[in-house]
Amino acid sequence: MTPMDMLLSRASTDRLQDPAPSPEQLMAILGTAMRAPDHGRLQPWRYVVIEGQDRPALAERIVASMARVEPESPAAKIEKRRTRFATMPMIIALGMHLQPEHKIPLWEQEMCVAAGAMNILNALYATGFGGVWVSGALVEDAVLAAELGLSRLAGFLFVGTPDGAQHTPKRADPALFTARWHGQPVTFGADKD
Ligand SMILES: Cc1cc2nc3c(=O)[nH]c(=O)nc-3n(C[C@H](O)[C@H](O)[C@H](O)COP(=O)(O)O)c2cc1C
């Protein structure tokens, strides 16, 4: 597969089984996040890796967080979250080490973390692994973030080996989201009725 084929065919998946990346593979994969565009070289990304016997404890913290931030959650949703966090081969908590007082705006720092996460998803796919970025109201929970040693959460990556053949969903036509500017404001095909 060429690099372009890889980038054009990557898809997220939560149908994951063992193995997760080895420690060496994981460092190579996370190394691609260090190639994210990073204004001011602030390196705002942080990764907390949870696997094996530590997963049930994380799942309990997730459930406790839901009780704080989503107290109306139905029991089925709580149990689904508990099971997913307790059984995914590897979970990577995406942390943001932000500097609100820095001259580089906060939103640029957050986008840098996101760009790093995208590189990780591509690197997982390129190395035969799979993953998906999940969030939910609990990423706003400062207590959960602190329990992980983070000041701010950007979500979680579920990571493992795709269970079965990779399904590549149909992608949108990029021309719909692109316009050439000739001195007047553009319009996009994607925004037409
Ligand atoms: C910041 C962020 C948070 C997300 N949170 C969730 C989530 O909580 N649940 C979910 O099903 N998808 C979530 N997604 C979307 C999936 O990660 C994924 O992009 C989506 O399933 C589409 O798959 P694709 O990456 O193959 O296009 C999130 C994406 C981003 C960027």
PDB file of N, CA and C in Angstrom, residues 44 96-100 106 109-110 113 151-152:
ATOM      1  N   PRO A  44       2.029  20.061  23.496  1.00  0.00           N
ATOM      2  CA  PRO A  44       0.912  20.001  24.451  1.00  0.00           C
ATOM      3  C   PRO A  44       0.288  18.616  24.601  1.00  0.00           C
ATOM      4  N   MET A  96      -4.242  16.955  27.265  1.00  0.00           N
ATOM      5  CA  MET A  96      -3.801  18.249  26.720  1.00  0.00           C
ATOM      6  C   MET A  96      -3.128  19.031  27.842  1.00  0.00           C
ATOM      7  N   HIS A  97      -1.853  19.280  27.673  1.00  0.00           N
ATOM      8  CA  HIS A  97      -1.100  20.080  28.647  1.00  0.00           C
ATOM      9  C   HIS A  97      -1.087  21.509  28.093  1.00  0.00           C
ATOM     10  N   LEU A  98      -2.129  22.266  28.450  1.00  0.00           N
ATOM     11  CA  LEU A  98      -2.354  23.571  27.815  1.00  0.00           C
ATOM     12  C   LEU A  98      -1.746  24.700  28.646  1.00  0.00           C
ATOM     13  N   GLN A  99      -1.361  25.736  27.946  1.00  0.00           N
ATOM     14  CA  GLN A  99      -0.799  26.922  28.606  1.00  0.00           C
ATOM     15  C   GLN A  99      -1.679  28.123  28.256  1.00  0.00           C
ATOM     16  N   PRO A 100      -2.730  28.363  29.066  1.00  0.00           N
ATOM     17  CA  PRO A 100      -3.707  29.409  28.722  1.00  0.00           C
ATOM     18  C   PRO A 100      -3.089  30.804  28.641  1.00  0.00           C
ATOM     19  N   LEU A 106      -5.020  29.264  22.858  1.00  0.00           N
ATOM     20  CA  LEU A 106      -5.421  27.954  23.359  1.00  0.00           C
ATOM     21  C   LEU A 106      -5.931  27.050  22.237  1.00  0.00           C
ATOM     22  N   GLN A 109      -3.244  25.348  20.450  1.00  0.00           N
ATOM     23  CA  GLN A 109      -2.661  24.263  21.255  1.00  0.00           C
ATOM     24  C   GLN A 109      -3.559  23.015  21.195  1.00  0.00           C
ATOM     25  N   GLU A 110      -4.872  23.237  21.255  1.00  0.00           N
ATOM     26  CA  GLU A 110      -5.810  22.106  21.195  1.00  0.00           C
ATOM     27  C   GLU A 110      -5.766  21.433  19.823  1.00  0.00           C
ATOM     28  N   VAL A 113      -2.858  19.075  19.543  1.00  0.00           N
ATOM     29  CA  VAL A 113      -3.119  17.766  20.155  1.00  0.00           C
ATOM     30  C   VAL A 113      -3.953  16.908  19.201  1.00  0.00           C
ATOM     31  N   SER A 151      -4.338  17.377  33.190  1.00  0.00           N
ATOM     32  CA  SER A 151      -5.059  18.606  33.527  1.00  0.00           C
ATOM     33  C   SER A 151      -6.285  18.771  32.639  1.00  0.00           C
ATOM     34  N   ARG A 152      -6.262  18.162  31.454  1.00  0.00           N
ATOM     35  CA  ARG A 152      -7.386  18.296  30.528  1.00  0.00           C
ATOM     36  C   ARG A 152      -7.405  17.068  29.619  1.00  0.00           C
TER      37      ARG A 152
END
